Coordinates of C-alpha atoms in Angstrom, one line a residue:
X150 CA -27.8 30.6 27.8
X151 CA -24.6 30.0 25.4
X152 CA -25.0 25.9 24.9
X153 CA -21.6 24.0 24.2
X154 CA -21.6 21.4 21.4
X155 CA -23.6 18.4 22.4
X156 CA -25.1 15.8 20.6
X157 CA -28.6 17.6 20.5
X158 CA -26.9 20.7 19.2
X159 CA -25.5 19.0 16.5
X160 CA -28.2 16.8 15.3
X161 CA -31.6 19.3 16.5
X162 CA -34.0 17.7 18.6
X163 CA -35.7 14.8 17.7
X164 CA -39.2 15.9 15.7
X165 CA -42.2 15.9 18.7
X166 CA -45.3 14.0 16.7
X167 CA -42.5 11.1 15.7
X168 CA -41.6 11.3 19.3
X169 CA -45.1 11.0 20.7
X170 CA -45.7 7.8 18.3
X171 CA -42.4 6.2 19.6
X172 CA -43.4 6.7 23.0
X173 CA -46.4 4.4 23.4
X174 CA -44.0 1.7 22.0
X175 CA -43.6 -1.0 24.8
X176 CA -39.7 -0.9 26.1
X177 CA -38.7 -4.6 26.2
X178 CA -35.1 -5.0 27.0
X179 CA -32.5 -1.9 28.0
X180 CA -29.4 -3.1 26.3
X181 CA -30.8 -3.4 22.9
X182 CA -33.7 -1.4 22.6
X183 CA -32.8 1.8 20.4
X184 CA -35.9 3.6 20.5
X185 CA -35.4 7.2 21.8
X186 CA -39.0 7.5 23.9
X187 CA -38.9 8.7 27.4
X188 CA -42.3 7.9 28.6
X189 CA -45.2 6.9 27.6
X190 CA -46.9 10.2 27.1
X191 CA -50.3 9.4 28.4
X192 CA -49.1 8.6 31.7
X193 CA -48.9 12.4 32.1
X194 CA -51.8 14.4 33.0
X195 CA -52.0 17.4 30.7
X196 CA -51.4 20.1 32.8
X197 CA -48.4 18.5 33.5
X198 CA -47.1 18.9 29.5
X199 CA -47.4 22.4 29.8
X200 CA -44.5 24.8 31.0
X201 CA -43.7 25.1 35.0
X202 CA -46.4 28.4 35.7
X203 CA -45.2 28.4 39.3
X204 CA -42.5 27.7 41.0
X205 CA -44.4 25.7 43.4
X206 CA -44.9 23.5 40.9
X207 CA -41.3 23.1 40.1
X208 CA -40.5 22.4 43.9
X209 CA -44.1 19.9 44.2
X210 CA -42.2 18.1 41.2
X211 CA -38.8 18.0 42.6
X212 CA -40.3 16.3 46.1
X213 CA -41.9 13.8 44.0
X214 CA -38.6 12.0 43.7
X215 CA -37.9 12.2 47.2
X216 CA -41.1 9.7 48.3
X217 CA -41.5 6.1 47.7
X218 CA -43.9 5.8 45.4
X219 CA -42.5 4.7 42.6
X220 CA -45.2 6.0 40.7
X221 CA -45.0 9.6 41.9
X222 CA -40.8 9.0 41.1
X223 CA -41.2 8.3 37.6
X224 CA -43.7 11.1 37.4
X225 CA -41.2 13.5 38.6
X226 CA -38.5 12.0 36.0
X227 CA -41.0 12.0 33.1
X228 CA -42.0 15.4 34.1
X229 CA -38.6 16.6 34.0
X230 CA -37.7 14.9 31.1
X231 CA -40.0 15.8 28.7
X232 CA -39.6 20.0 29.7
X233 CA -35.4 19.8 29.5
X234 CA -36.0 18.1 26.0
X235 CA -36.9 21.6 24.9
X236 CA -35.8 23.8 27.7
X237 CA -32.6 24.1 29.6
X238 CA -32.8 24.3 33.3
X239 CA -30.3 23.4 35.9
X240 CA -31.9 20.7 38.6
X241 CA -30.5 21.1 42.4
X242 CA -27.7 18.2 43.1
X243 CA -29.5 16.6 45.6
X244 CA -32.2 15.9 43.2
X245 CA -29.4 14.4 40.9
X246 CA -28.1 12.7 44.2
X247 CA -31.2 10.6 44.3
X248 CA -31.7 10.0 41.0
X249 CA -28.2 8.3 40.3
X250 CA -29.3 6.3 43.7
X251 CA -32.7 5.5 42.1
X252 CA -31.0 4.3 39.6
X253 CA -28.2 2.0 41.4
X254 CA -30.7 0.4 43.4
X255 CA -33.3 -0.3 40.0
X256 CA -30.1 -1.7 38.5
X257 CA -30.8 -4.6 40.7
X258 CA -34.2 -5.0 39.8
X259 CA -36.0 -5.9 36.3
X260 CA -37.6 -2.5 36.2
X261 CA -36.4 -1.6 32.7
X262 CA -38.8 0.9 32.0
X263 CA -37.8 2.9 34.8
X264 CA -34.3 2.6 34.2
X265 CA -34.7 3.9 30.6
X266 CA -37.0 7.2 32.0
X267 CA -33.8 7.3 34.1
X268 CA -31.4 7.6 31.7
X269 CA -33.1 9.5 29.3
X270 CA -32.9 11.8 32.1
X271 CA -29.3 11.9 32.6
X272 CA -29.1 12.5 28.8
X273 CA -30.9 16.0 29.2
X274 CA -29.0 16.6 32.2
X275 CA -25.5 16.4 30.1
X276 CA -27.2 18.0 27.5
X277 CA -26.2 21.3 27.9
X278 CA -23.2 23.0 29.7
X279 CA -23.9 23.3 33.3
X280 CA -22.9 22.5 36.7
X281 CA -25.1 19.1 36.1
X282 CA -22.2 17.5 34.3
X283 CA -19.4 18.6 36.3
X284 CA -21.4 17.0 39.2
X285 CA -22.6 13.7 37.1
X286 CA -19.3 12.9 36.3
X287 CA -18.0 13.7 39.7
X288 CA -20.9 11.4 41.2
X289 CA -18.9 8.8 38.4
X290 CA -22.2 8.3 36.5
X291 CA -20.0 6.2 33.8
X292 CA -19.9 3.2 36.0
X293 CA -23.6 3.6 36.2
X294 CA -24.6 3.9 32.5
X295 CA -21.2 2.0 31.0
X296 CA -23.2 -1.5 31.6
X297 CA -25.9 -0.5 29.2
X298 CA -23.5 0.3 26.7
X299 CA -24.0 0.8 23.5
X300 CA -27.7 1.7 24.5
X301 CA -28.1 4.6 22.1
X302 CA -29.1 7.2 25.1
X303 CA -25.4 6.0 26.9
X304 CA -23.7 6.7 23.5
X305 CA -25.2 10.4 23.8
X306 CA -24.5 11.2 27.5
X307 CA -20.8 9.6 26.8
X308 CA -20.4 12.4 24.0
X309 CA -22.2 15.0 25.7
X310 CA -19.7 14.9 28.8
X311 CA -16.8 14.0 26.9
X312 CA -17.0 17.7 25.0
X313 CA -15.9 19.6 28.0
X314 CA -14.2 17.5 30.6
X315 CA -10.4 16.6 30.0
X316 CA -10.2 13.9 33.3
X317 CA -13.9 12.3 31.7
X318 CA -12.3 12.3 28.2
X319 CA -9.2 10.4 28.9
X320 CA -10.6 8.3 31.4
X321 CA -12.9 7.1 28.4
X322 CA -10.2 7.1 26.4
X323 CA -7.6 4.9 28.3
X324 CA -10.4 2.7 28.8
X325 CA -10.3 1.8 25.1
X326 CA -13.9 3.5 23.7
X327 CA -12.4 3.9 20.2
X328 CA -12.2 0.3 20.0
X329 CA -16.3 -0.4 21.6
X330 CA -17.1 2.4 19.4
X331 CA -15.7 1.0 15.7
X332 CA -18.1 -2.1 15.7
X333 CA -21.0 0.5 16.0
X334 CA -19.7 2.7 13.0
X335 CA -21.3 0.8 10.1
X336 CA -24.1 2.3 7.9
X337 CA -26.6 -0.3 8.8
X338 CA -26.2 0.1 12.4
X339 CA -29.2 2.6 13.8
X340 CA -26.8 3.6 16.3
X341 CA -24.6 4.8 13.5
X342 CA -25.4 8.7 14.2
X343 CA -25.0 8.0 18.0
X344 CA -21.8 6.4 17.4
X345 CA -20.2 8.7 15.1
X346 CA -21.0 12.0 17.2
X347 CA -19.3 10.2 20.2
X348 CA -16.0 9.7 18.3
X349 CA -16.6 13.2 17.1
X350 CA -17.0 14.1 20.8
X351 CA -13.9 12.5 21.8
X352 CA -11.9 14.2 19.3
X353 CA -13.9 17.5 19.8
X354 CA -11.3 20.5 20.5
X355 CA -10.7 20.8 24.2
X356 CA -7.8 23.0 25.2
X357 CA -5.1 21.2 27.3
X358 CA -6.0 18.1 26.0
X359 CA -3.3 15.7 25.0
X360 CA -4.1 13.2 22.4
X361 CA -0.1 12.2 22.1
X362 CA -1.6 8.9 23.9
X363 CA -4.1 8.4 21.1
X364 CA -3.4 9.7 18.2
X365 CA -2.7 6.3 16.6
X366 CA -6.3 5.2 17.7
X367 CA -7.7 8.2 16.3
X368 CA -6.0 8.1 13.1
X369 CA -7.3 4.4 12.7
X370 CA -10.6 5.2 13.3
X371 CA -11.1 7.8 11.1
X372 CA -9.2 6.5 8.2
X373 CA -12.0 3.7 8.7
X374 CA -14.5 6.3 8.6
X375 CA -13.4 7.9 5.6
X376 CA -13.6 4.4 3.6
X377 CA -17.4 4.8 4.2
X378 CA -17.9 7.9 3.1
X379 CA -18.6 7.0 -0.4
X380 CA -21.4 4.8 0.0
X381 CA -22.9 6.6 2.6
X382 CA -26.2 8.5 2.1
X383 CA -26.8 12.0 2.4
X384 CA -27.5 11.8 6.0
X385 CA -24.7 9.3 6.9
X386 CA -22.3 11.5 5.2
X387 CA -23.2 14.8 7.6
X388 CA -22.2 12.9 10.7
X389 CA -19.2 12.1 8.7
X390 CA -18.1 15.0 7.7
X391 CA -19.1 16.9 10.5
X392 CA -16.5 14.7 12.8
X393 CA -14.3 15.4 10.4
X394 CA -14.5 18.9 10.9
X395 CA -13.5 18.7 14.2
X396 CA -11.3 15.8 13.9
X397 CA -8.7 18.0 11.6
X398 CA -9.0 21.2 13.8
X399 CA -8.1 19.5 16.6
X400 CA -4.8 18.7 16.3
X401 CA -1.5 18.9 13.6
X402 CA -1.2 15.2 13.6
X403 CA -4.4 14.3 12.7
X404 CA -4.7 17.3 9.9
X405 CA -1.0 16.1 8.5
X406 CA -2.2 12.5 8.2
X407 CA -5.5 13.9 6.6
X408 CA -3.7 15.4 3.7
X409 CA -0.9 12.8 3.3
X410 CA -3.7 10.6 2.4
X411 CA -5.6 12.7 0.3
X412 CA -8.7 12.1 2.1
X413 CA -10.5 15.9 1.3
X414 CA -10.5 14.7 -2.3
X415 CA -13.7 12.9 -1.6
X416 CA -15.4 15.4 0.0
X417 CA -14.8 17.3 -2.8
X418 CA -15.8 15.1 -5.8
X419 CA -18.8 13.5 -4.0
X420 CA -21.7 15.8 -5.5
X421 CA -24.4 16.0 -2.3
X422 CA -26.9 18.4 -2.2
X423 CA -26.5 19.3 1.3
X424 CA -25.5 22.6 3.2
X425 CA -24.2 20.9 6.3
X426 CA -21.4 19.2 4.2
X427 CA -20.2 22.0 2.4
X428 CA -19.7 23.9 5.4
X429 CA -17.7 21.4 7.1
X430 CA -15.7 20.9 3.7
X431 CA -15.1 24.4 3.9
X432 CA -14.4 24.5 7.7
X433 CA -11.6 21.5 6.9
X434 CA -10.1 24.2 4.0
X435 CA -9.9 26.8 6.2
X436 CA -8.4 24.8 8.9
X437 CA -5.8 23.7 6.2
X438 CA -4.8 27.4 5.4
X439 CA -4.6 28.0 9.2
X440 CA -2.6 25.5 10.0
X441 CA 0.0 25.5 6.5
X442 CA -0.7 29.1 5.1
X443 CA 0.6 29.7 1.8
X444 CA 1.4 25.9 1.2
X445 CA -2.0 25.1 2.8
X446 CA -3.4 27.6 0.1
X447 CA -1.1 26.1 -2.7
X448 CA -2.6 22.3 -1.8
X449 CA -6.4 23.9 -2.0
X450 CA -5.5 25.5 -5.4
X451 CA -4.2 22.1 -6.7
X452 CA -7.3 20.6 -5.6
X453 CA -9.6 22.7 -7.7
X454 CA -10.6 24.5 -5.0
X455 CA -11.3 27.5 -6.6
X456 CA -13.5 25.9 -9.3
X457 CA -15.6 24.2 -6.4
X458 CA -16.1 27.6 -4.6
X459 CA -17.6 29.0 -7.8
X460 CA -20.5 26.9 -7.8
X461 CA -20.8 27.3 -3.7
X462 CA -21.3 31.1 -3.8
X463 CA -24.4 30.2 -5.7
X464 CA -25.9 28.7 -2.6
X465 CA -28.6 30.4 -0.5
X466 CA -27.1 29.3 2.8
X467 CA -25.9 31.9 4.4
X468 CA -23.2 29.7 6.6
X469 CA -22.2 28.7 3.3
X470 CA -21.3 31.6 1.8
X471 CA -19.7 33.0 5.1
X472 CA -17.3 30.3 5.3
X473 CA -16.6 30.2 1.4
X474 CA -15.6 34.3 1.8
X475 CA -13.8 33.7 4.9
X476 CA -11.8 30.9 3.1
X477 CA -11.4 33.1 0.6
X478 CA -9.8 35.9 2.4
X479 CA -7.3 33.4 4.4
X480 CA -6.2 32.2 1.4
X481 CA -5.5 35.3 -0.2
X482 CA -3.5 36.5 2.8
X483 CA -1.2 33.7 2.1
X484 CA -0.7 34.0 -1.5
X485 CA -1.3 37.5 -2.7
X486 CA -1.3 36.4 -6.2
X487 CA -4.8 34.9 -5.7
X488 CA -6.6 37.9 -5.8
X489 CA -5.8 38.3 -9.8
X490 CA -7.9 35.2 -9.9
X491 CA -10.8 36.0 -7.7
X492 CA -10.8 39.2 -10.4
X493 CA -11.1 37.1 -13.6
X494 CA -13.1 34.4 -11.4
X495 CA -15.9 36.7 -10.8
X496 CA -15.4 36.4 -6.8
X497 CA -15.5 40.2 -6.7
X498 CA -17.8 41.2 -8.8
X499 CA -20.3 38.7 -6.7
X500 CA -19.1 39.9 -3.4
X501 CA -20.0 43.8 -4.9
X502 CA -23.8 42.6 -6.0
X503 CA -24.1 41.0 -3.0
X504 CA -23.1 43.4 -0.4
X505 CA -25.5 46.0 -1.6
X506 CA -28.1 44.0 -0.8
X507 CA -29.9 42.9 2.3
X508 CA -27.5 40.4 4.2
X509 CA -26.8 39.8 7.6
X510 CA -24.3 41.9 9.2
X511 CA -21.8 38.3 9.8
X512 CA -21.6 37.8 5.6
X513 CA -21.6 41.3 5.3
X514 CA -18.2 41.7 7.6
X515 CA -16.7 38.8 5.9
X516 CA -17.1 40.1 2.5
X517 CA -16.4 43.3 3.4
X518 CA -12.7 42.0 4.4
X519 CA -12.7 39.5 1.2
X520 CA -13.1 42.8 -1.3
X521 CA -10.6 44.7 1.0
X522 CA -8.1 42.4 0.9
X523 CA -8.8 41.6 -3.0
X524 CA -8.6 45.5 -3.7
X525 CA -4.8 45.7 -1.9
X526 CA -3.6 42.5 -3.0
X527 CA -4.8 42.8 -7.0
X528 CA -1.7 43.6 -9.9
X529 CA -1.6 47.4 -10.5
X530 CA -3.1 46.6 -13.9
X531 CA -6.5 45.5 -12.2
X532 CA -6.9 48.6 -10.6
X533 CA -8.5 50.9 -13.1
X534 CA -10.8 48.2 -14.0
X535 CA -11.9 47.8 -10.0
X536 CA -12.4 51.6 -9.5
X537 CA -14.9 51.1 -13.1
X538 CA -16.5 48.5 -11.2
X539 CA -17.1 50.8 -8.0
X540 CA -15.4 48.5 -5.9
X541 CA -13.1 51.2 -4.6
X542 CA -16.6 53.0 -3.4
X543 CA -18.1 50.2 -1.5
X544 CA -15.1 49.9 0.3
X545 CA -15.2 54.0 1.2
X546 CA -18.8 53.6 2.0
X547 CA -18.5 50.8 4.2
X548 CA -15.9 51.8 6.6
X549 CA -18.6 51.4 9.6
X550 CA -18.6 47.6 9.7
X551 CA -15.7 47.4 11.2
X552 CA -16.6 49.7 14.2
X553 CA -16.5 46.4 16.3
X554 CA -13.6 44.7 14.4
X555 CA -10.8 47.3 14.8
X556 CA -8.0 45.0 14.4
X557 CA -9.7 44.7 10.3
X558 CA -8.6 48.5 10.2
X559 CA -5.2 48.2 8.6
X560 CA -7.5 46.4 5.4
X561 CA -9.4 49.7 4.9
X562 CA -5.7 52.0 4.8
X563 CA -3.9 49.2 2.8
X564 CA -6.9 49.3 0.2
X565 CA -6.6 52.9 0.0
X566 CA -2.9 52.6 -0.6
X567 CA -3.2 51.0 -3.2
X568 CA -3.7 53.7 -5.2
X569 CA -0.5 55.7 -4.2
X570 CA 1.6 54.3 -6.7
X571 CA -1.4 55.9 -9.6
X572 CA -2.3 58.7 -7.8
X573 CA -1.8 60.8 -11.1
X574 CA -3.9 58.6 -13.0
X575 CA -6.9 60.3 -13.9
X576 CA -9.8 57.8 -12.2
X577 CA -7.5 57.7 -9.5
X578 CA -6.8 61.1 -8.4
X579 CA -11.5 61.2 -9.0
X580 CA -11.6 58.5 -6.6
X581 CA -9.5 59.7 -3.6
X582 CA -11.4 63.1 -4.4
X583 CA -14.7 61.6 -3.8
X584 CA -12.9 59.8 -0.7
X585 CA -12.7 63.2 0.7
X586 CA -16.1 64.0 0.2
X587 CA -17.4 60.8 1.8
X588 CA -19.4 62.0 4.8
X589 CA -18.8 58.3 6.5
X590 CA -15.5 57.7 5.4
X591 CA -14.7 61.4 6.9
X592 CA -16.0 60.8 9.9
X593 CA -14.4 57.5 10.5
X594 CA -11.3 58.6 9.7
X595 CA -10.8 61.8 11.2
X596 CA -12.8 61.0 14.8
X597 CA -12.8 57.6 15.4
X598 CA -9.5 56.2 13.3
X599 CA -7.6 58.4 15.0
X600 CA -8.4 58.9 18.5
X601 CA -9.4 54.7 18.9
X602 CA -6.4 53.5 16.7
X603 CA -4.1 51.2 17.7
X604 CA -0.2 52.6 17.7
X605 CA 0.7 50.4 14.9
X606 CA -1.8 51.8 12.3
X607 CA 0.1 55.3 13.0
X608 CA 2.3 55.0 9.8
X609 CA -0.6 53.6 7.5
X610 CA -2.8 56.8 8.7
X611 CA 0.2 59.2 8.0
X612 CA 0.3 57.5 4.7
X613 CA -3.3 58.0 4.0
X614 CA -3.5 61.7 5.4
X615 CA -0.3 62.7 3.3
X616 CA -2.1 60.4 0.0
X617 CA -5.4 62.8 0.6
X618 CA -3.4 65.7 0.8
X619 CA -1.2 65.7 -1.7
X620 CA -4.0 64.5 -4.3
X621 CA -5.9 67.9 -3.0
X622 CA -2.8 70.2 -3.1
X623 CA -2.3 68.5 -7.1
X624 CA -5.3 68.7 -8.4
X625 CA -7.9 71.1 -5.9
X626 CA -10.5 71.9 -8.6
X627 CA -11.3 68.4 -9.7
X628 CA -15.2 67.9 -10.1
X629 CA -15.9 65.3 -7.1
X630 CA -19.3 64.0 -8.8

């Protein structure tokens, strides 16, 4: 099942043996109690921790909820709460429909604890993308769970349905949750995480969604949220910059006021030895270059960027060095003049060692299109050196990573163009000879390139098919080893 963004997706789920410990804590008061236990554990008999065997023992679950005993009830809800915490499954609505009445009527009552099993409940429900949500928010669970607010189990069921739903967003929104949420946002609030992933939520990219209304609000917020960034700890400062992440890719207005203030310079300078925030640093780049192109790309270069990606394509995350290619490559299609840089930088060179070695296929395609790219873009002066450095061979021997990219076609031709204008250059005209002798590039090109091709490659093949041919017709009895 493909899960949305939630607030157990961003943050993993919360370690078992901790939770077990928390759970025979004694739950004394709703509104302020922040401890994240659902039960205590040893009210459940163990055959009920394991997985459902049956589906009769799904169903004999489900009709536990439907009784009154309250006992059997907050078995049923305990039961259920402790499988979705590691498994996703969808339970029928008219199981939810008592539930959410459960809960109205305990409302009423001083039966915290099983208001709390209750909710912590509603939080796996909205946990993942399903027809639960659209019916908890239909059933208007926020006038249930707003009371308790800022319980940290309400923060995370706000976020979770605020991700998807435009009409749940705003109504949050217009009732002024930016401004509950800003007295949370302080580093020595436990709720801090909570907090911070349900602005992030609220700011999360949703198509269709209009912040026009609230950009102002946004803006405040995370201009406050930047001001903490420096003395935040390492694990304060991956909420942080993760909502930033989202916060610039969401919209022009919030990305514009982002760089009039300067506020990636931080990110930047702040040395933290932590994966997560270097690639939502580089997500924010490459959101810049998307959004401003070749003046985006300009601002990066001002900033040092380059210098800061030399010491990330050291790192042995592999999201890392994905996102610092793929910045790479968007950059260079802006300004064409980088790729004389990445040469001298080493960038190439690194992408060369690291591609003929075991990767996953993801980095692989990404620098596959970063050496492409480089190869066409690079001064005609770089281009002997490059063919010394067998960069022009990776790219012939490589052609088959982009069977399921097509539209990266046009880098393959455009790098082999860029030899035309030396095609009488000795280590030229050896190269495109060798081309021709490339079992894989053959193929490629003579099958697959040209029957699957899209109409708009037609003049770059022609190029490349005359480029072949003429190097052949010049020079036939040139030793292709």
């Amino acid at each position: 099942m493909v899960i949305y963004l939630t607030i157990e997706y961003v943050y993993g789920r919360v370690n078992f043996l901790n939770n077990l410990q928390k759970a025979e804590m004694q739950f004394e008061n709703l509104k302020n109690e922040k401890d994240d236990s659902f039960q205590p554990l040893n009210l459940i008999p163990p055959d009920v921790k394991k997985l459902f065997q049956t589906e009769e023992e799904k169903e004999k679950f489900i009709s536990y909820i439907f009784t009154d005993d309250i006992n059997l009830q907050k078995l049923s809800v305990q039961y259920f709460s402790y499988y979705m915490k590691y498994n996703d499954i969808i339970l029928p609505f008219d199981y939810l429909n008592r539930v959410l009445y459960l809960f109205s009527e305990i409302t009423q009552t001083s039966n915290e604890e099983f208001l709390h099993l209750l909710i912590v409940l509603f939080r796996r429900c909205s946990g993942f993308e399903s027809p639960m949500q659209d019916y908890l928010i239909k059933q208007n669970i926020q006038n249930l769970i707003l009371p308790f607010f800022p319980h940290k189990n309400v923060l995370v069921i706000l976020g979770n349905l605020s991700i998807n739903s435009l009409t749940f967003r705003r109504n949050l929104l217009n009732h002024d949750i930016i401004d509950n949420i800003l007295p949370l946002v302080n580093l020595d609030n436990s709720d801090f995480d909570e907090a911070v992933t349900l602005l992030n939520s609220l700011v999360f990219y949703l198509p269709d969604f209009d912040f026009s209304d609230f950009v102002d609000s946004f803006i405040a917020a995370f201009c406050y949220l930047h001001s903490l960034y420096d003395d935040a700890l390492i694990e304060k400062c991956e909420v942080i910059i993760k909502a930033f992440g989202d916060y610039v890719y969401s919209d022009k207005r919030f990305l514009d006021n982002f760089l009039q203030n300067e506020q990636l310079d931080i990110f930047i300078s702040k040395d933290l030895n932590s994966n997560t925030v270097y690639e939502n640093i580089l997500d924010i780049c490459i959101s810049i270059v998307d959004v401003h192109y070749d003046v985006g790309t300009n601002y990066l270069v001002s900033k040092g960027i380059l210098d800061w990606l030399g010491s990330q394509l050291l790192s042995d995350s592999l999201a890392v060095l994905r996102n610092c290619y793929q910045l790479l490559f968007e950059m260079l299609k802006n300004v064409q003049e980088l790729a004389d840089e990445y040469i001298k930088s080493i960038f190439l060179i690194q992408a060369i060692d690291r591609i003929r070695n075991p990767i996953t296929y993801k980095l692989k395609i990404e620098i596959y299109k970063f050496i492409c790219l480089t190869f066409s873009s690079a001064s005609t002066s770089q281009v002997e050196d490059m063919l010394n450095e067998h960069v022009f061979d990776v790219i012939a021997s490589n052609v088959r990573l982009f069977d399921d990219n097509q539209e990266n076609w046009s880098l393959i031709l455009n790098a082999i163009l860029k030899l035309q204008p030396m095609m009488y250059h000795p280590s030229v005209k050896q190269a495109l000879q060798k081309l021709e002798y490339n079992d894989e590039f053959y193929e490629w090109f003579q099958e697959d390139l040209r029957e699957f091709a899209d109409e708009k490659l037609s003049d770059e093949i022609d190029m490349v098919c005359d480029l072949l041919l003429q190097n052949e017709s010049d020079d036939p009895d040139i030793d292709s080893n």
